Amino acid sequence: MTDTSTQPRVLIFDTTLRDGEQSPGATMSHSEKLDIATLLDDMGVDIIEAGFPIASDGDFEAVSGIAKIAQNAQVCGLARANYKDIDRCWEAVKHAKRPRIHTFIGTSPLHRAIPNLDMDQMAERIHDTVSHARNLCDNVQWSPMDATRTEHDYLCRVVEIAIKAGATTINIPDTVGYTAPRESAALIRMLLDRVPGADGIIFATHCHNDLGMATANALAAVEAGARQIECTINGLGERAGNTALEEVVMAMKVRNDIMPYQTRIDTTKIMAISRRVATVSGFAVQFNKAIVGKNAFAHESGIHQDGMLKNRETFEVMRPEDVGLLGTSLPLGKHSGRAALRAKLRELGFEMADNQLNDAFVRFKALADRKKEVFDDDLIALVQDNASHAAHDTLQVKRLRVVCGTDGPQEAELTLTIDGVDHSIDATGDGPVDAAFNAVKMLVPHNARLQLYQVSAVTEGTDAQATVTVRVEEDGRIATGQSADTDTVVASVKAYVNCLNRLIQRRAKSAPDSDTKSVNYKDAG
Ligand code: KIV
Ligand code: ZN
């Protein structure tokens, strides 16, 4: 085991709750954000970017709530380059033990054109806003958005201004995922060489994954001298997402021989937080995703299995337990008791209060009645399913019966509890899912358009649970819902209803001006 304690430290700045949450459909509730922040704090993330306080009251509350509960991590809020944003950001983060204000403006020619500022006017704006932030908080991060497409001379000039105005961290974003590793490294080296005062602050790297190079670009920036990586769990983020936290952290750990840097991350907590983020965001992790994908440690082919039995290192560069994945263990069955369930859930990273355990136990028994063996993945699906449905949701699925087979049209009888009152309807459709969705639409008329309907089996066998993901769009608002059940049609309807519940919450929250997506990079002036 290498002693990493003398190696340069790379700070991990997690932006799952800000950049991640900005990806269409990934909206999280207040309590979900607090939960994720607690897990991030626990796993050793150095800075949590908790949100964009000016964007909505919900964002403000989430940032200030997280600021109040974080024990170790610095808590950061995002603000555009104007006093109103910065003041609101400070109001939200000031409760933290270690608050940070992150202010930004687009510096590339395309982004300068948006607020219609010339180079000198923008330089003055940067000086004024960073100074203003620094007067409020002694921990200020500044980002020249679209830095990788900004003229080098101008980038050096504005970075110098921001440092002189008091920025303590300068973040270099590859906003559109355009750079490549060699160029990412050269840019950091150029700034370190040319900008006066650069050696007294921390350079950060913030890479988007449009060309699939975010992880490589972030690591290249570190090799060149960046000492903070901005990233998200599961690589969540706008478009193709951000650098994935689990990838950069494990790359520096596994290849510490060639990337000798230390982080404070407890890597055994990776799987648990990855699962939680997948559930609350509704963005399932692709099976072959590095580190956290379902197949990342699966060895199916005979030749691989043979090699693994002889020596694990034949086909594995890291141990599953290093990321919090346990070896396959015995499945539970209908005779397993509450204590066995609690122990197993704890092993899987789910710490439950007594009332949550009771709830999970009832659902586990119902599942075990239908399914002979309840595997780890079944339990994860069960707990995640429970977490995504709240008792106070406007719509609840009470009963569903479908008739399907070769003779159509297929029929569905559905009872939904809407605001505490039961409503029933019969509908037909082209297949059982279509019939059941038609019934939902008749009981809850809406104009939301179905964007995604996806089914995957949790385990093998015909009695496996199905996990269903549904995404809908209404007037630019996107909501995602998920559910799991051994009955695929029941899982589908629950996922759809879950999605509509989220849409109802979003409609209620978003006065036109208070929608997170209505305050975005385009307004970055
Ligand atoms: O991608 C980006 O440029 C950003 C900035 C706000 C830092 O997320
Ligand atoms: Zn970004």
XYZ file of C-alpha atoms in Angstrom, residues 244-422:
179
model
C -17.532 11.784 -12.722
C -16.264 12.006 -9.131
C -15.881 8.234 -8.846
C -13.738 8.097 -11.994
C -11.188 10.763 -11.093
C -10.917 9.637 -7.480
C -10.435 5.963 -8.363
C -8.044 6.811 -11.210
C -5.775 8.701 -8.782
C -6.050 5.887 -6.265
C -5.506 2.913 -8.586
C -2.838 4.604 -10.730
C -1.218 6.456 -7.874
C 2.110 5.257 -9.303
C 1.749 7.677 -12.203
C -0.716 10.156 -10.654
C 0.711 10.660 -7.153
C -2.017 12.825 -5.613
C -4.131 12.302 -2.525
C -7.797 13.092 -1.887
C -9.838 12.870 1.300
C -12.526 10.676 -0.268
C -13.559 7.463 1.477
C -13.974 5.415 -1.680
C -15.970 2.685 0.075
C -18.888 5.130 0.162
C -19.000 5.500 -3.626
C -21.593 2.837 -4.469
C -24.089 3.964 -1.846
C -24.079 7.580 -2.997
C -24.114 6.572 -6.650
C -27.310 4.572 -6.048
C -28.904 7.399 -4.098
C -28.144 9.974 -6.799
C -29.480 7.632 -9.500
C -32.741 7.264 -7.584
C -33.403 10.851 -6.695
C -32.345 12.241 -10.069
C -34.146 9.521 -12.022
C -30.999 9.138 -14.159
C -30.191 5.436 -14.086
C -26.507 4.527 -14.322
C -25.610 2.849 -17.599
C -24.648 -0.813 -17.089
C -21.134 -0.410 -18.470
C -20.363 2.885 -16.685
C -16.839 2.907 -15.219
C -16.669 2.186 -11.457
C -20.403 2.295 -10.629
C -22.083 0.492 -13.553
C -23.801 -2.818 -12.806
C -21.335 -4.615 -15.078
C -18.190 -2.794 -13.913
C -17.158 -5.814 -11.846
C -19.152 -8.558 -13.603
C -17.223 -11.326 -15.328
C -19.476 -13.412 -17.517
C -17.368 -15.006 -20.197
C -15.873 -18.401 -19.380
C -12.326 -17.301 -20.052
C -12.678 -14.298 -17.728
C -14.268 -16.375 -14.971
C -11.518 -18.952 -15.193
C -8.830 -16.256 -14.952
C -10.627 -14.561 -12.039
C -10.823 -17.783 -10.066
C -7.079 -18.267 -10.424
C -6.122 -14.662 -9.661
C -8.520 -11.697 -9.418
C -5.927 -9.306 -10.801
C -6.096 -11.111 -14.166
C -9.109 -9.005 -15.115
C -9.618 -6.554 -12.232
C -7.583 -3.409 -11.590
C -9.372 -2.604 -8.341
C -11.332 -4.553 -5.778
C -15.134 -4.185 -5.712
C -14.974 -3.603 -1.957
C -12.765 -0.523 -2.539
C -15.818 1.236 -3.972
C -18.263 -0.225 -1.462
C -19.473 -3.173 -3.522
C -19.834 -6.340 -1.530
C -19.176 -9.791 -2.912
C -22.299 -11.734 -3.813
C -23.920 -12.933 -0.649
C -26.777 -15.298 0.091
C -30.193 -14.019 -0.975
C -32.896 -13.385 1.637
C -36.179 -15.303 1.518
C -39.646 -15.102 3.024
C -38.458 -16.542 6.339
C -35.781 -13.898 6.816
C -36.519 -11.592 9.720
C -36.280 -7.890 10.394
C -32.764 -8.151 11.878
C -31.470 -9.954 8.773
C -33.044 -7.281 6.582
C -31.529 -4.458 8.634
C -28.083 -6.112 8.530
C -28.283 -6.659 4.786
C -29.455 -3.101 4.088
C -26.654 -1.758 6.249
C -24.162 -3.821 4.211
C -25.629 -2.258 1.074
C -25.142 1.249 2.454
C -28.708 2.012 3.591
C -28.887 3.175 7.197
C -32.565 3.176 8.212
C -34.542 4.687 11.026
C -36.950 2.249 12.743
C -40.039 3.514 10.927
C -38.265 3.308 7.557
C -37.137 -0.226 8.347
C -40.686 -1.231 9.288
C -41.918 0.101 5.997
C -39.165 -1.637 4.051
C -39.885 -4.880 5.942
C -43.562 -4.900 4.917
C -42.554 -4.373 1.298
C -39.801 -6.979 1.560
C -42.299 -9.583 2.844
C -44.689 -8.807 0.006
C -41.837 -9.192 -2.477
C -40.594 -12.418 -0.882
C -44.096 -13.857 -1.216
C -43.964 -13.290 -4.941
C -40.298 -14.073 -5.511
C -38.505 -17.092 -4.052
C -35.134 -15.424 -3.568
C -34.653 -11.734 -2.840
C -31.204 -10.673 -4.085
C -29.156 -7.597 -3.159
C -30.277 -5.815 -6.330
C -33.932 -6.544 -5.462
C -33.454 -4.903 -2.071
C -31.739 -1.888 -3.587
C -34.639 -1.492 -6.041
C -37.135 -1.889 -3.200
C -35.515 0.770 -1.016
C -35.021 3.142 -3.925
C -38.620 2.664 -5.004
C -39.782 3.544 -1.523
C -37.574 6.633 -1.435
C -39.046 7.989 -4.647
C -42.681 7.833 -3.458
C -43.730 10.075 -0.629
C -46.807 9.631 1.543
C -47.785 13.267 0.869
C -47.734 12.893 -2.952
C -50.891 14.253 -4.614
C -51.383 11.100 -6.697
C -51.128 7.534 -5.373
C -51.725 4.295 -7.259
C -54.329 2.312 -5.325
C -55.308 -0.525 -7.651
C -54.569 -1.662 -11.175
C -55.940 -4.543 -13.179
C -55.093 -5.133 -16.823
C -56.329 -7.576 -19.414
C -53.829 -8.396 -22.109
C -53.180 -11.100 -24.677
C -53.426 -11.725 -28.400
C -56.934 -10.299 -28.732
C -56.827 -6.529 -28.423
C -57.551 -3.864 -27.572
C -56.064 -4.398 -24.109
C -57.937 -3.051 -21.127
C -56.967 -1.399 -17.846
C -59.008 -0.654 -14.730
C -57.238 1.878 -12.546
C -57.957 3.469 -9.187
C -55.874 6.490 -8.227
C -56.102 8.330 -4.941
C -56.026 12.001 -5.874
C -55.662 14.413 -2.957
C -56.983 11.714 -0.636
C -60.061 10.794 -2.725
C -60.307 7.582 -4.797
